[in-house]
Each structure stands twice: as C-alpha cells, then as structure tokens.
CSV table of C-alpha atoms and ligand atoms in Angstrom, one decimal:
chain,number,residue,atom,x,y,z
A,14,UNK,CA,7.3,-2.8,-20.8
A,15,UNK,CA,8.0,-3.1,-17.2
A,16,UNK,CA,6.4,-5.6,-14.7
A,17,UNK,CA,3.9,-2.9,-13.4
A,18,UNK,CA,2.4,0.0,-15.2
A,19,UNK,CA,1.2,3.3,-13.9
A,20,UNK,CA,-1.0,5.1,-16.2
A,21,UNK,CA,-2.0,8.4,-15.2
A,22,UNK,CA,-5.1,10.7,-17.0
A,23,UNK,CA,-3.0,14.2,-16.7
A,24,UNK,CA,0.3,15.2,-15.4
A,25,UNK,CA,-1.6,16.6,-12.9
A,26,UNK,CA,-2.0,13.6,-11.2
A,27,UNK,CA,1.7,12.6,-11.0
A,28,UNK,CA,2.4,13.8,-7.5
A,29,UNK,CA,-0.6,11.3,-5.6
A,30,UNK,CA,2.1,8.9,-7.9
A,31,UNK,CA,5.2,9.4,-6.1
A,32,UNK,CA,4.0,7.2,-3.3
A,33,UNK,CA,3.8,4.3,-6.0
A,34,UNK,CA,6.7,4.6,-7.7
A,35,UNK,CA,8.6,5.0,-4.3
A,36,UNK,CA,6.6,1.9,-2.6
A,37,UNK,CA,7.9,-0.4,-5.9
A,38,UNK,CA,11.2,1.4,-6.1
A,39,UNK,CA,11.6,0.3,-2.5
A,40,UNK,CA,10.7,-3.5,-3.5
A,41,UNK,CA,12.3,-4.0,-6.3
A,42,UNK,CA,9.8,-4.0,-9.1
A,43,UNK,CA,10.5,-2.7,-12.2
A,44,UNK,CA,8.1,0.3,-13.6
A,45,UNK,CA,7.1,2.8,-15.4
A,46,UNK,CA,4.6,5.1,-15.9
A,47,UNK,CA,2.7,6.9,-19.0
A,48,UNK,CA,0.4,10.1,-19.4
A,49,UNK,CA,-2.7,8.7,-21.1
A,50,UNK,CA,-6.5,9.6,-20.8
A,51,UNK,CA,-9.2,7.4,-21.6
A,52,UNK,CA,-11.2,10.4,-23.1
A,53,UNK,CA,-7.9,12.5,-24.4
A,54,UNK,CA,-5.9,10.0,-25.9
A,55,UNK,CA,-8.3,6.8,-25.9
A,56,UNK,CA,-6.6,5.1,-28.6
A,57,UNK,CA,-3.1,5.1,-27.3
A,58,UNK,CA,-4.7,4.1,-23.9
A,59,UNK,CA,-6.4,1.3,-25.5
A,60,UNK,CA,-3.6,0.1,-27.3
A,61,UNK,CA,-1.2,0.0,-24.4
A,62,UNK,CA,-3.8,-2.0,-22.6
A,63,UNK,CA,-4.5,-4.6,-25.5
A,64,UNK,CA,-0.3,-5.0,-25.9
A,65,UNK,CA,0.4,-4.6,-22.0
A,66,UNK,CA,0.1,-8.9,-21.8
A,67,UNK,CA,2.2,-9.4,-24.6
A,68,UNK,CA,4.8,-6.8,-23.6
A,69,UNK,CA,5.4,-8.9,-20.2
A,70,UNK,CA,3.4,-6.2,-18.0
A,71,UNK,CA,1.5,-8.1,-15.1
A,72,UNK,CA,-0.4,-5.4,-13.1
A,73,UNK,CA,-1.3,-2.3,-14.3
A,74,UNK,CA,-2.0,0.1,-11.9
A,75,UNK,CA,-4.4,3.4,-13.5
A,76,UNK,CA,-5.0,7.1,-12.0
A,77,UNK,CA,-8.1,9.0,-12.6
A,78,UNK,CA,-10.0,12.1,-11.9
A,79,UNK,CA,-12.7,14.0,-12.5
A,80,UNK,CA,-14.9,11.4,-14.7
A,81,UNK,CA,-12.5,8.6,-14.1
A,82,UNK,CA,-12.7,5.9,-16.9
A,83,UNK,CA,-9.3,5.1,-17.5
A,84,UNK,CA,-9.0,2.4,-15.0
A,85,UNK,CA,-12.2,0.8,-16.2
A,86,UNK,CA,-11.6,1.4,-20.0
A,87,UNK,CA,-7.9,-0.5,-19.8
A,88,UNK,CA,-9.7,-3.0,-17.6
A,89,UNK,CA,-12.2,-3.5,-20.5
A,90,UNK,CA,-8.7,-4.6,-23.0
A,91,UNK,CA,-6.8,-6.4,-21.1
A,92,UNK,CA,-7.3,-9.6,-18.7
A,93,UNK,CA,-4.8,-8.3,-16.2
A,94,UNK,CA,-5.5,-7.1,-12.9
A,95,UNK,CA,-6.4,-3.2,-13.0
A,96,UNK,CA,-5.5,-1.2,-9.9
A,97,UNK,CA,-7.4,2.0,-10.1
A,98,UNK,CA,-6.6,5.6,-7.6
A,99,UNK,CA,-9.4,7.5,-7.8
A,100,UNK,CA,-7.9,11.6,-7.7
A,101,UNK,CA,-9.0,13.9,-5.3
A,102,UNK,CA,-10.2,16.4,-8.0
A,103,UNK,CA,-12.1,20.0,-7.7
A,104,UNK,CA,-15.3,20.0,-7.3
A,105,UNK,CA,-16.2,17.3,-5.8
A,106,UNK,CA,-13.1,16.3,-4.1
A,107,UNK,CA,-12.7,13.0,-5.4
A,108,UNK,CA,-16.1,11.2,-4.8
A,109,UNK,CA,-17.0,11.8,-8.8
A,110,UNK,CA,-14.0,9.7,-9.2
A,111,UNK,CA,-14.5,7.5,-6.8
A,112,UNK,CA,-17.8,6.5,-7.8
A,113,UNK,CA,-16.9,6.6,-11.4
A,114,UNK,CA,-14.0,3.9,-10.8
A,115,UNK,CA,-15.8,1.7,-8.2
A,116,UNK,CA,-19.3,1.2,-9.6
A,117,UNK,CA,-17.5,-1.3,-12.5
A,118,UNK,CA,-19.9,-3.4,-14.2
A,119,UNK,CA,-20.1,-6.9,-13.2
A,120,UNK,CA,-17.8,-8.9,-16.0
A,121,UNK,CA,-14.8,-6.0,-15.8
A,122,UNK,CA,-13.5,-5.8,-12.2
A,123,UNK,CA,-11.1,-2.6,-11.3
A,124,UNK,CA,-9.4,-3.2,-7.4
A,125,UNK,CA,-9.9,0.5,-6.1
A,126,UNK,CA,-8.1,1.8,-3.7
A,127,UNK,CA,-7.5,4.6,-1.4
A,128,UNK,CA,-8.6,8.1,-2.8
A,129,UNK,CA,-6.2,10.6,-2.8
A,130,UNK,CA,-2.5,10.7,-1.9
A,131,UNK,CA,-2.4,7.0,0.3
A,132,UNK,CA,-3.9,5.6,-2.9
A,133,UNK,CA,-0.5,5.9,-4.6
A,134,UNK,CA,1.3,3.5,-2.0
A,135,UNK,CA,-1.9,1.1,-1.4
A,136,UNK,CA,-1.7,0.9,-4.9
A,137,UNK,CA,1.8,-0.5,-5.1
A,138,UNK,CA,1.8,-1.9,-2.1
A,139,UNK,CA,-1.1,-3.8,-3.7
A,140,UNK,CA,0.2,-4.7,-6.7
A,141,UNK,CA,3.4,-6.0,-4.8
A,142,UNK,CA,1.2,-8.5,-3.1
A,143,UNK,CA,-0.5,-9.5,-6.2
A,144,UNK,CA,2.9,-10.2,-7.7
A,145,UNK,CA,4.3,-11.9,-4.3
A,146,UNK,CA,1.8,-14.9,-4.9
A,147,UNK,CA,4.3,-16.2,-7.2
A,148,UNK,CA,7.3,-14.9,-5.5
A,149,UNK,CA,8.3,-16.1,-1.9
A,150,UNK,CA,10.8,-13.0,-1.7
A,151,UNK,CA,8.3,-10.9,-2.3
A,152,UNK,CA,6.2,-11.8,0.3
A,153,UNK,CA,8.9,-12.3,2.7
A,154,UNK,CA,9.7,-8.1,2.0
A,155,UNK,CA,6.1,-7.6,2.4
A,156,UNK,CA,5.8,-9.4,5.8
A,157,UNK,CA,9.1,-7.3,6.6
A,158,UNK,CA,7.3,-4.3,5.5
A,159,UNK,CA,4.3,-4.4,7.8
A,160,UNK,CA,6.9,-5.3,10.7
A,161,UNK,CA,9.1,-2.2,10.7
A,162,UNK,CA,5.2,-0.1,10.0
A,163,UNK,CA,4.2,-1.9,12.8
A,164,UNK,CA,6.9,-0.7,15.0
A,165,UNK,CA,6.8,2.9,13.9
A,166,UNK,CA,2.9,2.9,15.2
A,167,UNK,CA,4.6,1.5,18.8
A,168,UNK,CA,7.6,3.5,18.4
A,169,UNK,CA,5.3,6.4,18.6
A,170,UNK,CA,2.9,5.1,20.9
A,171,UNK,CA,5.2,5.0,23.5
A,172,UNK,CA,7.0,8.4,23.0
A,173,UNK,CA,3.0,9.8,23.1
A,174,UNK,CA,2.8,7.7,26.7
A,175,UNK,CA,6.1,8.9,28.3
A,176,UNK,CA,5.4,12.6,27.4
A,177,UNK,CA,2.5,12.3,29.4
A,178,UNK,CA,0.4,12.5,26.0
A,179,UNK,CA,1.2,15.7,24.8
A,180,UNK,CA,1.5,16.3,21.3
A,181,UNK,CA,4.5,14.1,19.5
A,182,UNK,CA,4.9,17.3,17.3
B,88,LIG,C1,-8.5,13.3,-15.5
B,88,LIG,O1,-8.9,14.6,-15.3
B,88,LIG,C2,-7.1,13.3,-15.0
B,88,LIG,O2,-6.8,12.0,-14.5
B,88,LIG,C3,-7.1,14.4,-13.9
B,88,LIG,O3,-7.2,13.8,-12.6
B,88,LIG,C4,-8.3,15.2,-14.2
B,88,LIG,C5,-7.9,16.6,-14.6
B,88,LIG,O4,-7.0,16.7,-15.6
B,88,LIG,P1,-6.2,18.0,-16.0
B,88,LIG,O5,-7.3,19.0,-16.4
B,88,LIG,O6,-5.5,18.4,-14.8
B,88,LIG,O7,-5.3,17.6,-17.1
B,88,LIG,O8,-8.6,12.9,-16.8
C-alpha cells in the first residue's frame, strides 16, 4: 500500500479526485486510490482500514456523498489520521454530506475539508503537511508551494490594477 490512500464511495466521485492525486503527484508522495463504499462494499472498506497501518499507509484520505460514512466508518478501524471530502451530491448539494462527515462522534475524529472540487487538493495538500512533520523536505516544498500561490494572487492583482480593473478574462 502506498503512503496515502484515497478511498472514494463511487466512481462517480473520481473527478473532485484529480485535484488530490495531482497535488501529491506534484510532491512526491506515493498513492493510490480504491472504489469502496461503506454501505456497498463495507467489508472490503473495513478491511482496508484495519490492514492500512500494517500495510505502511500513513494518511488515508476518504470521499463521500450522499449519506457520507465512509470517512467516519474507516476512521472507526484504523488509528490513522482520516481526511474526509464531503461530495457535492444531488439533492442537497453536498450539505447531507457535509454534515454527515463533520458531526463525528467525540472518540473518532475525521479532518474535513472543503466540499466539492477544492476539497480534493485541500485534501492532499493536507495530508502533505501531516506527513511534512516528520520530513523537512516536505515542508520546505510546502513553504515553496504557498510562495509561487502567493505570487499568482499578486501576479494577478497587478495585471487587474494596470488594466484599469477591467475584467482579467
Ligand atoms: C456515495 O454515494 C458516493 O461516494 C457518491 O458520492 C454517492 C453516489 O454514488 P453513485 O450513485 O454515483 O455510485 O456513496
């Protein structure tokens, strides 16, 4: 198993994923990801989360929807840290999920993030930190990360003051 696992509850979640596996890709941290529901396939969830230590996994990152349990039922079998996206899902556009993955019980923590498609990258990105607090490269990437975002933000900033702020479209 790699050093980070994304678990996703359908295949219909795997675009929101891209921005993880790119954000990882991008700092050199091993991955991969599996198609596995807490209500579909709840014993092959469970059993990925009760080896995932064992297996050399270190933060496992989990994608939800709808009535989104995964996060919170691989939180509940392994003592890693559990990142959980809640998915922007019909009807409700997300805030079933969101409330079904944040409102943990106090004893089984789940770190969620950003709904939707920036939950992918915040995902990874936090993940990357978690892993960084052992690994001085790893934050030295991150603190080059937010440099080069931080210039983009003034990059643009300043092309939306010299056009005498019209749109930068
Ligand atoms: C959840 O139900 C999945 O994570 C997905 O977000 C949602 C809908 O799944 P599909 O019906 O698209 O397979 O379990």
């Amino acid at each position: 198993m790699s050093t980070v696992t994304i678990i996703m509850g359908s295949k219909s979640d795997l675009p929101v994923l891209k921005g993880a596996f790119d954000t990882l890709k991008e700092f050199g941290i091993d991955c991969e990801g599996r198609i596995l529901s807490a209500h579909r396939t709840p014993d092959a969830a469970a059993e990925l989360a009760k080896n995932a230590e064992a297996n050399g996994t270190k933060v496992l990152i989990c994608a939800a929807g709808m009535a989104a349990h995964l996060a919170g039922v691989i939180a509940g079998h392994t003592v890693l840290p559990v990142i959980g996206i809640p998915m922007a899902s019909a009807p409700f556009n997300g805030l079933d999920s969101l409330l079904a993955m944040v409102q943990m019980p106090p004893g089984i923590p789940v770190a969620t993030v950003t709904a939707g498609n920036a939950g992918g990258k915040n995902a990874a990105l936090l993940a990357i930190q978690m892993l960084a607090l052992s690994n001085p490269e790893l934050i030295q990437k991150l603190k080059d990360f937010r440099v080069k975002q931080a210039e983009k933000v003034l990059a643009d900033d300043k092309v939306l003051r010299e056009s005498g702020y019209t749109t930068l479209i």
